[in-house]
PDB file of C-alpha atoms and ligand atoms in Angstrom:
ATOM      1  CA  MET A   1      21.567   9.469 -12.673  1.00 86.00           C
ATOM      2  CA  ILE A   2      18.710   7.336 -11.020  1.00 90.00           C
ATOM      3  CA  LYS A   3      19.243   5.674  -8.000  1.00 94.00           C
ATOM      4  CA  LYS A   4      18.119   2.079  -7.788  1.00 95.00           C
ATOM      5  CA  LEU A   5      14.751   1.943  -6.141  1.00 97.00           C
ATOM      6  CA  ARG A   6      15.182  -1.151  -3.171  1.00 98.00           C
ATOM      7  CA  LYS A   7      13.398  -0.199  -0.210  1.00 98.00           C
ATOM      8  CA  ALA A   8       9.571   0.013   0.645  1.00 98.00           C
ATOM      9  CA  VAL A   9       8.498   1.528   3.094  1.00 98.00           C
ATOM     10  CA  LEU A  10       4.934  -0.419   4.782  1.00 97.00           C
ATOM     11  CA  PRO A  11       3.206   1.469   7.325  1.00 96.00           C
ATOM     12  CA  VAL A  12       0.755  -0.122   8.903  1.00 94.00           C
ATOM     13  CA  ALA A  13       0.312   1.650  12.518  1.00 92.00           C
ATOM     14  CA  GLY A  14      -3.068   2.781  11.708  1.00 88.00           C
ATOM     15  CA  LEU A  15      -6.506   2.375  13.917  1.00 88.00           C
ATOM     16  CA  GLY A  16      -8.397   0.284  11.764  1.00 88.00           C
ATOM     17  CA  THR A  17     -11.259   2.124  13.202  1.00 91.00           C
ATOM     18  CA  ARG A  18     -13.798   1.526  10.456  1.00 92.00           C
ATOM     19  CA  PHE A  19     -13.500  -1.892  10.836  1.00 91.00           C
ATOM     20  CA  LEU A  20     -13.820  -2.453  14.472  1.00 92.00           C
ATOM     21  CA  PRO A  21     -14.424  -5.390  16.092  1.00 92.00           C
ATOM     22  CA  ALA A  22     -12.849  -7.779  13.647  1.00 89.00           C
ATOM     23  CA  THR A  23      -9.503  -4.975  14.315  1.00 88.00           C
ATOM     24  CA  LYS A  24      -9.640  -5.051  17.988  1.00 88.00           C
ATOM     25  CA  ALA A  25      -6.762  -7.336  18.542  1.00 86.00           C
ATOM     26  CA  ILE A  26      -5.424  -7.254  15.139  1.00 88.00           C
ATOM     27  CA  ALA A  27      -3.939  -5.457  12.264  1.00 90.00           C
ATOM     28  CA  LYS A  28      -6.321  -4.801   9.311  1.00 92.00           C
ATOM     29  CA  GLU A  29      -3.279  -5.628   6.992  1.00 94.00           C
ATOM     30  CA  MET A  30      -3.843  -9.083   8.471  1.00 94.00           C
ATOM     31  CA  LEU A  31      -7.750  -9.445   6.964  1.00 95.00           C
ATOM     32  CA  PRO A  32      -7.473 -12.267   4.306  1.00 96.00           C
ATOM     33  CA  VAL A  33      -9.163 -11.253   1.015  1.00 97.00           C
ATOM     34  CA  VAL A  34      -9.708 -14.775  -0.559  1.00 97.00           C
ATOM     35  CA  ASP A  35      -6.885 -17.031   1.355  1.00 94.00           C
ATOM     36  CA  LYS A  36      -3.984 -14.360   1.857  1.00 95.00           C
ATOM     37  CA  PRO A  37      -3.318 -11.280   4.270  1.00 96.00           C
ATOM     38  CA  LEU A  38      -3.579  -7.753   2.629  1.00 97.00           C
ATOM     39  CA  ILE A  39       0.088  -7.393   4.217  1.00 96.00           C
ATOM     40  CA  GLN A  40       1.315 -10.248   2.034  1.00 96.00           C
ATOM     41  CA  TYR A  41       0.292  -9.236  -1.299  1.00 97.00           C
ATOM     42  CA  ALA A  42       1.747  -5.671  -0.495  1.00 97.00           C
ATOM     43  CA  VAL A  43       5.252  -7.719  -0.059  1.00 96.00           C
ATOM     44  CA  GLU A  44       4.460  -9.387  -3.391  1.00 95.00           C
ATOM     45  CA  GLU A  45       3.416  -6.713  -5.484  1.00 97.00           C
ATOM     46  CA  ALA A  46       6.706  -5.194  -3.779  1.00 97.00           C
ATOM     47  CA  ARG A  47       9.018  -8.055  -4.560  1.00 96.00           C
ATOM     48  CA  ALA A  48       7.682  -8.298  -8.005  1.00 96.00           C
ATOM     49  CA  ALA A  49       8.911  -4.303  -8.595  1.00 97.00           C
ATOM     50  CA  GLY A  50      12.565  -5.123  -7.773  1.00 97.00           C
ATOM     51  CA  ILE A  51      12.168  -4.465  -3.625  1.00 97.00           C
ATOM     52  CA  GLU A  52      14.650  -5.958  -1.232  1.00 97.00           C
ATOM     53  CA  LEU A  53      14.487  -4.596   1.829  1.00 97.00           C
ATOM     54  CA  PHE A  54      10.905  -3.660   3.733  1.00 97.00           C
ATOM     55  CA  CYS A  55       9.943  -1.600   6.787  1.00 97.00           C
ATOM     56  CA  MET A  56       7.350  -2.329   8.560  1.00 96.00           C
ATOM     57  CA  VAL A  57       6.079   0.801  10.484  1.00 96.00           C
ATOM     58  CA  THR A  58       3.931  -0.936  13.257  1.00 93.00           C
ATOM     59  CA  GLY A  59       1.965  -0.474  16.817  1.00 87.00           C
ATOM     60  CA  ARG A  60       0.316  -1.540  19.374  1.00 75.00           C
ATOM     61  CA  GLY A  61      -1.241  -5.501  18.547  1.00 73.00           C
ATOM     62  CA  LYS A  62       0.385  -5.702  15.657  1.00 76.00           C
ATOM     63  CA  THR A  63       3.452  -8.705  15.919  1.00 84.00           C
ATOM     64  CA  ALA A  64       0.867 -10.941  13.945  1.00 88.00           C
ATOM     65  CA  LEU A  65       2.026  -9.115  11.274  1.00 90.00           C
ATOM     66  CA  VAL A  66       5.713  -9.765  11.683  1.00 89.00           C
ATOM     67  CA  GLU A  67       5.233 -13.215  12.702  1.00 89.00           C
ATOM     68  CA  HIS A  68       3.545 -14.161   8.983  1.00 92.00           C
ATOM     69  CA  PHE A  69       6.582 -13.228   7.166  1.00 91.00           C
ATOM     70  CA  ASP A  70       8.418 -15.755   9.798  1.00 87.00           C
ATOM     71  CA  VAL A  71       9.326 -19.502   9.023  1.00 86.00           C
ATOM     72  CA  ALA A  72       6.795 -21.672  10.726  1.00 86.00           C
ATOM     73  CA  TYR A  73       9.187 -24.486  11.903  1.00 87.00           C
ATOM     74  CA  GLU A  74       6.154 -27.154  13.625  1.00 91.00           C
ATOM     75  CA  LEU A  75       3.343 -25.955  11.554  1.00 91.00           C
ATOM     76  CA  GLU A  76       6.130 -26.612   8.233  1.00 91.00           C
ATOM     77  CA  HIS A  77       7.231 -30.021  10.133  1.00 93.00           C
ATOM     78  CA  THR A  78       3.915 -31.180  10.340  1.00 93.00           C
ATOM     79  CA  LEU A  79       3.151 -30.475   6.894  1.00 93.00           C
ATOM     80  CA  ARG A  80       6.097 -32.462   6.020  1.00 93.00           C
ATOM     81  CA  GLU A  81       5.515 -35.060   7.711  1.00 93.00           C
ATOM     82  CA  ARG A  82       1.808 -35.333   6.398  1.00 94.00           C
ATOM     83  CA  ASN A  83       2.952 -35.213   2.683  1.00 93.00           C
ATOM     84  CA  ARG A  84       0.861 -32.201   2.733  1.00 94.00           C
ATOM     85  CA  THR A  85       2.843 -30.540  -1.089  1.00 92.00           C
ATOM     86  CA  GLU A  86       0.130 -28.119  -1.290  1.00 90.00           C
ATOM     87  CA  ALA A  87      -0.127 -26.537   1.793  1.00 91.00           C
ATOM     88  CA  LEU A  88       3.631 -26.171   1.915  1.00 91.00           C
ATOM     89  CA  ALA A  89       3.422 -24.607  -1.620  1.00 88.00           C
ATOM     90  CA  ALA A  90       1.073 -22.064   0.221  1.00 87.00           C
ATOM     91  CA  LEU A  91       3.322 -20.881   3.198  1.00 89.00           C
ATOM     92  CA  ALA A  92       6.576 -20.438   0.373  1.00 85.00           C
ATOM     93  CA  ALA A  93       5.375 -17.102  -0.749  1.00 81.00           C
ATOM     94  CA  SER A  94       5.711 -15.611   2.595  1.00 86.00           C
ATOM     95  CA  HIS A  95       8.906 -16.928   3.209  1.00 86.00           C
ATOM     96  CA  THR A  96      11.302 -13.499   3.155  1.00 88.00           C
ATOM     97  CA  GLU A  97      15.053 -13.471   2.861  1.00 89.00           C
ATOM     98  CA  PRO A  98      16.521 -13.539   6.062  1.00 88.00           C
ATOM     99  CA  GLY A  99      16.879  -9.531   7.708  1.00 91.00           C
ATOM    100  CA  SER A 100      15.235  -8.374   4.664  1.00 94.00           C
ATOM    101  CA  ILE A 101      12.278  -7.337   7.134  1.00 95.00           C
ATOM    102  CA  THR A 102      12.612  -4.423   9.763  1.00 95.00           C
ATOM    103  CA  THR A 103      10.493  -2.602  12.220  1.00 95.00           C
ATOM    104  CA  VAL A 104       9.676   0.657  13.636  1.00 96.00           C
ATOM    105  CA  ARG A 105       7.209   1.410  16.136  1.00 95.00           C
ATOM    106  CA  GLN A 106       4.974   4.415  15.723  1.00 95.00           C
ATOM    107  CA  GLN A 107       3.737   4.560  19.370  1.00 91.00           C
ATOM    108  CA  VAL A 108       1.020   6.863  18.823  1.00 91.00           C
ATOM    109  CA  PRO A 109      -0.872   7.074  15.414  1.00 91.00           C
ATOM    110  CA  LEU A 110      -0.708  10.380  13.986  1.00 94.00           C
ATOM    111  CA  GLY A 111      -1.227  10.313  11.035  1.00 95.00           C
ATOM    112  CA  LEU A 112       0.803   8.927   7.968  1.00 96.00           C
ATOM    113  CA  GLY A 113       3.142  11.695   7.436  1.00 97.00           C
ATOM    114  CA  HIS A 114       4.394  10.850  10.745  1.00 97.00           C
ATOM    115  CA  ALA A 115       4.710   7.109  10.056  1.00 97.00           C
ATOM    116  CA  ILE A 116       6.868   7.653   7.291  1.00 98.00           C
ATOM    117  CA  TRP A 117       9.038   9.751   9.534  1.00 98.00           C
ATOM    118  CA  CYS A 118       9.192   6.948  11.726  1.00 98.00           C
ATOM    119  CA  ALA A 119      11.377   4.869   9.302  1.00 98.00           C
ATOM    120  CA  ARG A 120      13.959   7.578   8.642  1.00 98.00           C
ATOM    121  CA  ALA A 121      16.669   5.562   9.127  1.00 98.00           C
ATOM    122  CA  PHE A 122      15.915   2.769   7.208  1.00 98.00           C
ATOM    123  CA  ILE A 123      14.801   4.857   4.099  1.00 98.00           C
ATOM    124  CA  GLY A 124      18.279   6.940   4.733  1.00 97.00           C
ATOM    125  CA  ASP A 125      19.433   8.870   1.917  1.00 97.00           C
ATOM    126  CA  ASP A 126      17.975   6.371  -0.790  1.00 98.00           C
ATOM    127  CA  PRO A 127      15.294   6.892  -2.834  1.00 98.00           C
ATOM    128  CA  PHE A 128      12.066   3.927  -1.428  1.00 98.00           C
ATOM    129  CA  ALA A 129       8.556   2.832  -1.894  1.00 98.00           C
ATOM    130  CA  ILE A 130       5.479   3.347  -0.026  1.00 98.00           C
ATOM    131  CA  LEU A 131       2.406   0.726  -0.241  1.00 98.00           C
ATOM    132  CA  LEU A 132      -0.427   0.603   1.963  1.00 98.00           C
ATOM    133  CA  PRO A 133      -1.638  -2.826   2.411  1.00 97.00           C
ATOM    134  CA  ASP A 134      -5.343  -1.716   2.388  1.00 96.00           C
ATOM    135  CA  ASP A 135      -5.336  -0.225  -0.527  1.00 97.00           C
ATOM    136  CA  LEU A 136      -5.786  -3.362  -2.925  1.00 98.00           C
ATOM    137  CA  ILE A 137      -4.777  -3.187  -6.874  1.00 98.00           C
ATOM    138  CA  LEU A 138      -5.839  -5.952  -9.779  1.00 97.00           C
ATOM    139  CA  SER A 139      -4.193  -5.584 -12.451  1.00 96.00           C
ATOM    140  CA  ASN A 140      -2.039  -6.852 -15.662  1.00 95.00           C
ATOM    141  CA  LYS A 141       1.397  -5.373 -14.145  1.00 97.00           C
ATOM    142  CA  PRO A 142       2.059  -5.269 -10.918  1.00 97.00           C
ATOM    143  CA  CYS A 143       1.013  -1.155  -9.367  1.00 98.00           C
ATOM    144  CA  LEU A 144       4.239  -0.740  -8.613  1.00 98.00           C
ATOM    145  CA  THR A 145       6.343  -2.217 -11.564  1.00 98.00           C
ATOM    146  CA  GLN A 146       4.056   0.177 -12.924  1.00 98.00           C
ATOM    147  CA  LEU A 147       5.299   3.482 -11.249  1.00 98.00           C
ATOM    148  CA  ALA A 148       9.200   1.641 -11.144  1.00 98.00           C
ATOM    149  CA  GLU A 149       8.944   2.183 -15.201  1.00 97.00           C
ATOM    150  CA  ALA A 150       7.700   5.219 -15.054  1.00 97.00           C
ATOM    151  CA  TYR A 151      10.572   6.151 -12.389  1.00 98.00           C
ATOM    152  CA  GLY A 152      13.331   4.783 -14.453  1.00 96.00           C
ATOM    153  CA  GLU A 153      12.444   7.163 -17.111  1.00 95.00           C
ATOM    154  CA  THR A 154      11.550   9.982 -15.200  1.00 95.00           C
ATOM    155  CA  GLY A 155      13.606  10.218 -11.679  1.00 96.00           C
ATOM    156  CA  GLY A 156      12.324  12.021  -8.930  1.00 97.00           C
ATOM    157  CA  ASN A 157       9.119  11.312  -7.372  1.00 98.00           C
ATOM    158  CA  ILE A 158       6.163   9.300  -8.354  1.00 98.00           C
ATOM    159  CA  VAL A 159       2.823   8.910  -6.928  1.00 98.00           C
ATOM    160  CA  ALA A 160       0.077   6.307  -8.129  1.00 98.00           C
ATOM    161  CA  VAL A 161      -3.013   7.801  -9.393  1.00 97.00           C
ATOM    162  CA  THR A 162      -6.938   7.686 -10.336  1.00 96.00           C
ATOM    163  CA  GLU A 163     -10.043  10.052 -11.282  1.00 95.00           C
ATOM    164  CA  VAL A 164     -12.408   9.965  -8.339  1.00 94.00           C
ATOM    165  CA  PRO A 165     -16.017  11.243  -8.600  1.00 94.00           C
ATOM    166  CA  ARG A 166     -15.386  15.135  -7.651  1.00 94.00           C
ATOM    167  CA  GLU A 167     -18.158  15.420  -4.590  1.00 93.00           C
ATOM    168  CA  GLN A 168     -14.977  12.537  -2.824  1.00 93.00           C
ATOM    169  CA  THR A 169     -12.750  14.898  -3.087  1.00 94.00           C
ATOM    170  CA  ASN A 170     -13.029  14.992   0.385  1.00 93.00           C
ATOM    171  CA  ARG A 171     -11.845  11.864   1.253  1.00 91.00           C
ATOM    172  CA  TYR A 172      -8.126  11.793  -0.977  1.00 92.00           C
ATOM    173  CA  GLY A 173      -4.714  13.898  -1.701  1.00 92.00           C
ATOM    174  CA  ILE A 174      -5.740  15.629  -4.490  1.00 95.00           C
ATOM    175  CA  LEU A 175      -3.197  16.820  -7.658  1.00 96.00           C
ATOM    176  CA  LYS A 176      -3.000  19.624  -9.382  1.00 95.00           C
ATOM    177  CA  VAL A 177      -1.896  18.726 -12.710  1.00 94.00           C
ATOM    178  CA  GLY A 178       0.367  20.012 -15.220  1.00 93.00           C
ATOM    179  CA  ARG A 179       1.266  18.756 -18.507  1.00 93.00           C
ATOM    180  CA  ASP A 180      -0.528  15.406 -18.808  1.00 93.00           C
ATOM    181  CA  ASP A 181       0.209  12.502 -21.487  1.00 93.00           C
ATOM    182  CA  GLY A 182      -2.967  10.112 -20.818  1.00 91.00           C
ATOM    183  CA  ARG A 183      -0.702   7.791 -18.592  1.00 93.00           C
ATOM    184  CA  LEU A 184       2.011  10.144 -16.595  1.00 96.00           C
ATOM    185  CA  VAL A 185       1.150  13.157 -15.603  1.00 97.00           C
ATOM    186  CA  GLU A 186       2.810  16.318 -14.261  1.00 97.00           C
ATOM    187  CA  VAL A 187       1.583  17.207 -10.291  1.00 97.00           C
ATOM    188  CA  LYS A 188       2.035  20.724 -10.498  1.00 96.00           C
ATOM    189  CA  GLY A 189      -0.019  20.901  -6.041  1.00 95.00           C
ATOM    190  CA  LEU A 190      -0.938  18.490  -4.048  1.00 94.00           C
ATOM    191  CA  VAL A 191      -3.596  19.051  -1.737  1.00 92.00           C
ATOM    192  CA  GLU A 192      -5.034  17.054   1.293  1.00 90.00           C
ATOM    193  CA  LYS A 193      -8.572  16.443   1.327  1.00 92.00           C
ATOM    194  CA  PRO A 194     -10.260  19.589  -0.410  1.00 93.00           C
ATOM    195  CA  ALA A 195     -13.684  20.279  -0.539  1.00 94.00           C
ATOM    196  CA  PRO A 196     -14.946  19.552  -3.615  1.00 94.00           C
ATOM    197  CA  GLU A 197     -15.547  23.082  -4.675  1.00 94.00           C
ATOM    198  CA  ASP A 198     -11.642  23.599  -3.475  1.00 93.00           C
ATOM    199  CA  ALA A 199     -10.226  20.751  -5.312  1.00 94.00           C
ATOM    200  CA  PRO A 200      -7.699  21.384  -8.469  1.00 94.00           C
ATOM    201  CA  SER A 201      -9.184  18.253 -10.423  1.00 95.00           C
ATOM    202  CA  ASN A 202     -10.296  14.967  -9.527  1.00 94.00           C
ATOM    203  CA  LEU A 203      -7.352  13.055 -10.163  1.00 96.00           C
ATOM    204  CA  SER A 204      -6.507  11.427  -6.106  1.00 97.00           C
ATOM    205  CA  ILE A 205      -3.241   9.698  -5.105  1.00 97.00           C
ATOM    206  CA  ILE A 206      -4.021   6.100  -4.184  1.00 97.00           C
ATOM    207  CA  GLY A 207      -1.450   4.273  -1.445  1.00 97.00           C
ATOM    208  CA  ARG A 208       1.402   3.526  -3.886  1.00 98.00           C
ATOM    209  CA  TYR A 209       4.355   5.839  -3.864  1.00 98.00           C
ATOM    210  CA  ILE A 210       8.254   6.289  -5.154  1.00 98.00           C
ATOM    211  CA  LEU A 211       9.623   8.964  -3.036  1.00 98.00           C
ATOM    212  CA  MET A 212      13.178  10.886  -3.020  1.00 98.00           C
ATOM    213  CA  ALA A 213      14.791  10.374   0.880  1.00 97.00           C
ATOM    214  CA  GLU A 214      14.227  14.968   1.129  1.00 97.00           C
ATOM    215  CA  VAL A 215      10.958  13.918   1.920  1.00 97.00           C
ATOM    216  CA  ILE A 216      12.022  13.213   5.503  1.00 98.00           C
ATOM    217  CA  GLU A 217      13.111  16.891   6.018  1.00 97.00           C
ATOM    218  CA  TYR A 218       9.846  18.290   5.594  1.00 97.00           C
ATOM    219  CA  LEU A 219       8.013  15.576   7.785  1.00 96.00           C
ATOM    220  CA  ALA A 220      10.141  16.163  10.156  1.00 96.00           C
ATOM    221  CA  LEU A 221       8.907  19.970  10.567  1.00 94.00           C
ATOM    222  CA  MET A 222       5.843  17.941  12.047  1.00 93.00           C
ATOM    223  CA  GLN A 223       2.969  20.390  10.827  1.00 90.00           C
ATOM    224  CA  ARG A 224      -0.441  18.893  11.253  1.00 91.00           C
ATOM    225  CA  GLY A 225      -2.639  19.363   8.356  1.00 88.00           C
ATOM    226  CA  ALA A 226      -6.693  17.711   7.317  1.00 86.00           C
ATOM    227  CA  GLY A 227      -7.818  16.174  10.180  1.00 88.00           C
ATOM    228  CA  GLY A 228      -5.010  17.022  12.884  1.00 92.00           C
ATOM    229  CA  GLU A 229      -3.213  15.082  11.473  1.00 93.00           C
ATOM    230  CA  VAL A 230       1.096  15.187   9.872  1.00 94.00           C
ATOM    231  CA  GLN A 231       0.071  14.138   6.590  1.00 93.00           C
ATOM    232  CA  LEU A 232       2.385  12.626   3.919  1.00 96.00           C
ATOM    233  CA  THR A 233       1.221  15.003   0.797  1.00 94.00           C
ATOM    234  CA  ASP A 234       1.873  18.123   2.833  1.00 94.00           C
ATOM    235  CA  GLY A 235       5.424  16.824   3.125  1.00 96.00           C
ATOM    236  CA  MET A 236       5.030  15.517  -0.713  1.00 96.00           C
ATOM    237  CA  ALA A 237       4.071  18.791  -2.404  1.00 95.00           C
ATOM    238  CA  LYS A 238       7.300  21.139  -0.230  1.00 96.00           C
ATOM    239  CA  LEU A 239       9.316  18.651  -3.030  1.00 97.00           C
ATOM    240  CA  ILE A 240       7.236  20.200  -6.092  1.00 96.00           C
ATOM    241  CA  GLY A 241       9.680  22.702  -7.722  1.00 94.00           C
ATOM    242  CA  LYS A 242      12.645  21.314  -6.143  1.00 95.00           C
ATOM    243  CA  GLN A 243      12.247  17.451  -7.687  1.00 96.00           C
ATOM    244  CA  PRO A 244      10.219  15.822 -10.653  1.00 96.00           C
ATOM    245  CA  PHE A 245       7.400  15.026  -9.510  1.00 97.00           C
ATOM    246  CA  HIS A 246       4.465  12.584 -11.933  1.00 97.00           C
ATOM    247  CA  GLY A 247       1.889  10.874 -11.148  1.00 97.00           C
ATOM    248  CA  VAL A 248       0.608   7.522 -12.768  1.00 97.00           C
ATOM    249  CA  ARG A 249      -2.273   6.592 -14.399  1.00 97.00           C
ATOM    250  CA  TYR A 250      -1.737   2.989 -13.587  1.00 97.00           C
ATOM    251  CA  GLU A 251      -3.942   0.003 -14.929  1.00 96.00           C
ATOM    252  CA  GLY A 252      -5.903  -1.699 -13.402  1.00 97.00           C
ATOM    253  CA  ARG A 253      -8.513  -1.431 -10.259  1.00 96.00           C
ATOM    254  CA  ARG A 254      -8.369  -0.852  -6.502  1.00 97.00           C
ATOM    255  CA  PHE A 255     -10.777  -1.663  -3.775  1.00 97.00           C
ATOM    256  CA  ASP A 256      -9.900   0.206  -0.795  1.00 95.00           C
ATOM    257  CA  CYS A 257      -9.706  -2.536   1.820  1.00 96.00           C
ATOM    258  CA  GLY A 258     -10.159  -0.216   4.712  1.00 93.00           C
ATOM    259  CA  ASP A 259     -13.469   0.040   3.859  1.00 92.00           C
ATOM    260  CA  LYS A 260     -16.085  -2.502   4.639  1.00 94.00           C
ATOM    261  CA  LEU A 261     -17.906  -2.134   1.285  1.00 95.00           C
ATOM    262  CA  GLY A 262     -14.352  -2.077  -0.625  1.00 96.00           C
ATOM    263  CA  PHE A 263     -13.853  -5.189   1.277  1.00 97.00           C
ATOM    264  CA  LEU A 264     -16.037  -7.292   0.568  1.00 97.00           C
ATOM    265  CA  GLU A 265     -15.819  -6.094  -3.764  1.00 97.00           C
ATOM    266  CA  ALA A 266     -12.323  -7.203  -3.526  1.00 98.00           C
ATOM    267  CA  GLN A 267     -13.590 -10.610  -2.504  1.00 97.00           C
ATOM    268  CA  VAL A 268     -15.218 -11.394  -4.893  1.00 97.00           C
ATOM    269  CA  ALA A 269     -13.292  -9.418  -7.618  1.00 97.00           C
ATOM    270  CA  PHE A 270     -10.258 -11.861  -6.430  1.00 98.00           C
ATOM    271  CA  ALA A 271     -11.966 -15.060  -5.954  1.00 97.00           C
ATOM    272  CA  LEU A 272     -13.593 -14.714  -9.487  1.00 97.00           C
ATOM    273  CA  GLN A 273      -9.695 -14.001 -10.968  1.00 95.00           C
ATOM    274  CA  ARG A 274      -8.976 -17.969  -9.178  1.00 95.00           C
ATOM    275  CA  PRO A 275      -8.971 -20.855 -11.395  1.00 95.00           C
ATOM    276  CA  ASP A 276     -10.039 -22.737  -8.482  1.00 93.00           C
ATOM    277  CA  LEU A 277     -12.619 -20.976  -7.711  1.00 96.00           C
ATOM    278  CA  ALA A 278     -14.490 -18.474 -10.029  1.00 96.00           C
ATOM    279  CA  ASP A 279     -17.309 -21.095 -11.508  1.00 96.00           C
ATOM    280  CA  ALA A 280     -18.476 -21.395  -7.914  1.00 95.00           C
ATOM    281  CA  MET A 281     -18.499 -17.930  -6.906  1.00 94.00           C
ATOM    282  CA  ARG A 282     -19.934 -16.940  -9.598  1.00 95.00           C
ATOM    283  CA  GLY A 283     -22.895 -20.003  -8.892  1.00 93.00           C
ATOM    284  CA  PHE A 284     -23.314 -18.238  -5.828  1.00 90.00           C
ATOM    285  CA  LEU A 285     -23.392 -14.973  -6.559  1.00 93.00           C
ATOM    286  CA  LYS A 286     -26.280 -15.592  -8.912  1.00 92.00           C
ATOM    287  CA  ASN A 287     -28.374 -16.900  -5.776  1.00 90.00           C
ATOM    288  CA  TYR A 288     -27.764 -13.697  -3.936  1.00 88.00           C
ATOM    289  CA  VAL A 289     -28.794 -11.067  -6.750  1.00 82.00           C
TER     290      VAL A 289
HETATM  291  P1  UTP B   1      -5.948   4.737   7.130  1.00 69.94           P
HETATM  292  O1  UTP B   1      -6.075   5.907   6.784  1.00 69.94           O
HETATM  293  O2  UTP B   1      -6.564   4.150   6.254  1.00 69.94           O
HETATM  294  O3  UTP B   1      -6.104   5.190   8.350  1.00 69.94           O
HETATM  295  O4  UTP B   1      -4.778   4.961   6.959  1.00 69.94           O
HETATM  296  P2  UTP B   1      -6.467   3.820   9.971  1.00 69.94           P
HETATM  297  O5  UTP B   1      -5.963   4.080  11.280  1.00 69.94           O
HETATM  298  O6  UTP B   1      -5.598   2.523   9.107  1.00 69.94           O
HETATM  299  O7  UTP B   1      -7.922   3.019   9.399  1.00 69.94           O
HETATM  300  P3  UTP B   1      -9.367   3.669   9.523  1.00 69.94           P
HETATM  301  O8  UTP B   1      -9.129   5.280   8.794  1.00 69.94           O
HETATM  302  O9  UTP B   1      -9.128   4.388  11.246  1.00 69.94           O
HETATM  303  O10 UTP B   1     -10.107   2.897   9.616  1.00 69.94           O
HETATM  304  C1  UTP B   1      -3.611   4.661   5.784  1.00 69.94           C
HETATM  305  C2  UTP B   1      -2.377   3.545   6.180  1.00 69.94           C
HETATM  306  O11 UTP B   1      -1.658   4.617   6.782  1.00 69.94           O
HETATM  307  C3  UTP B   1      -1.349   3.961   8.476  1.00 69.94           C
HETATM  308  C4  UTP B   1      -2.729   3.486   7.894  1.00 69.94           C
HETATM  309  O12 UTP B   1      -1.801   1.815   9.061  1.00 69.94           O
HETATM  310  C5  UTP B   1      -2.359   2.439   6.812  1.00 69.94           C
HETATM  311  O13 UTP B   1      -1.885   1.464   5.519  1.00 69.94           O
HETATM  312  N1  UTP B   1      -1.359   4.854   9.047  1.00 69.94           N
HETATM  313  C6  UTP B   1      -2.059   5.800   9.321  1.00 69.94           C
HETATM  314  C7  UTP B   1       0.023   4.714  10.296  1.00 69.94           C
HETATM  315  O14 UTP B   1       0.934   3.802   9.976  1.00 69.94           O
HETATM  316  N2  UTP B   1      -0.277   5.877  10.880  1.00 69.94           N
HETATM  317  C8  UTP B   1      -1.077   6.166  11.404  1.00 69.94           C
HETATM  318  O15 UTP B   1      -0.754   7.437  11.776  1.00 69.94           O
HETATM  319  C9  UTP B   1      -2.493   6.523  10.080  1.00 69.94           C
END
């Protein structure tokens, strides 16, 4: 029987060094694309896929991430008094069910695998999603919904995958591919950041996963991988052969918002989707290029 997917882990304890000095005192996941912080895009995408419970893995200086999902009583009271209905509506999407967000602390950023292991008590024996909020995806159907549909078909572990230029395989987790129907790919192996000449394919994992709780047992071994970090990819690789493991070529465009250029491109792409901004944005862009 395929267990229902209700939980998501949001690792937000990274240092965000590529975005200094912006990320000195605030988390990278609080940076807005147009008018919404990255973390809110992730929570909304997860909710659309049926997620009810969230665990943020946080670190130093990340309190704003938690506060963002609180009721801002004074602000909302003032807006109500001033009849600012539009502004109130803009806040509504940041409200969450009481008790639906928990946090755990990753005191030292030892890697993504370590961050997920920090959420072990929240995960328990249940399947869970992971969303890396700095990977932002513009799509017709939310990316995690596409993964959840595949999970409903195959059960087991699912990762979102996309083709990357061969010379960039050393930046990503890369798949060794088995059967491939163009959308669903059987995962035969996984390698974190292989050199282009060693990469088993150019199909890379992006920041959306559905994993089985057993991955925690392997992460608990605390084996250091690429970059001296505890890599999630290495833990996931241990599940291959023991449980179903598939990649989904998702429909949509992904922006790496942890990177300056990716973040700037996301601003343009998301603004051009907004009826209230698209025409003005197009006008600007013509002036600059
Ligand atoms: P990144 O590879 O983007 O690292 O992490 P980073 O530290 O956030 O940013 P840079 O590279 O220094 O600029 C991918 C995801 O994993 C989380 C990050 O918060 C991000 O969501 N992460 C990474 C942790 O939570 N803990 C870690 O130890 C490492």
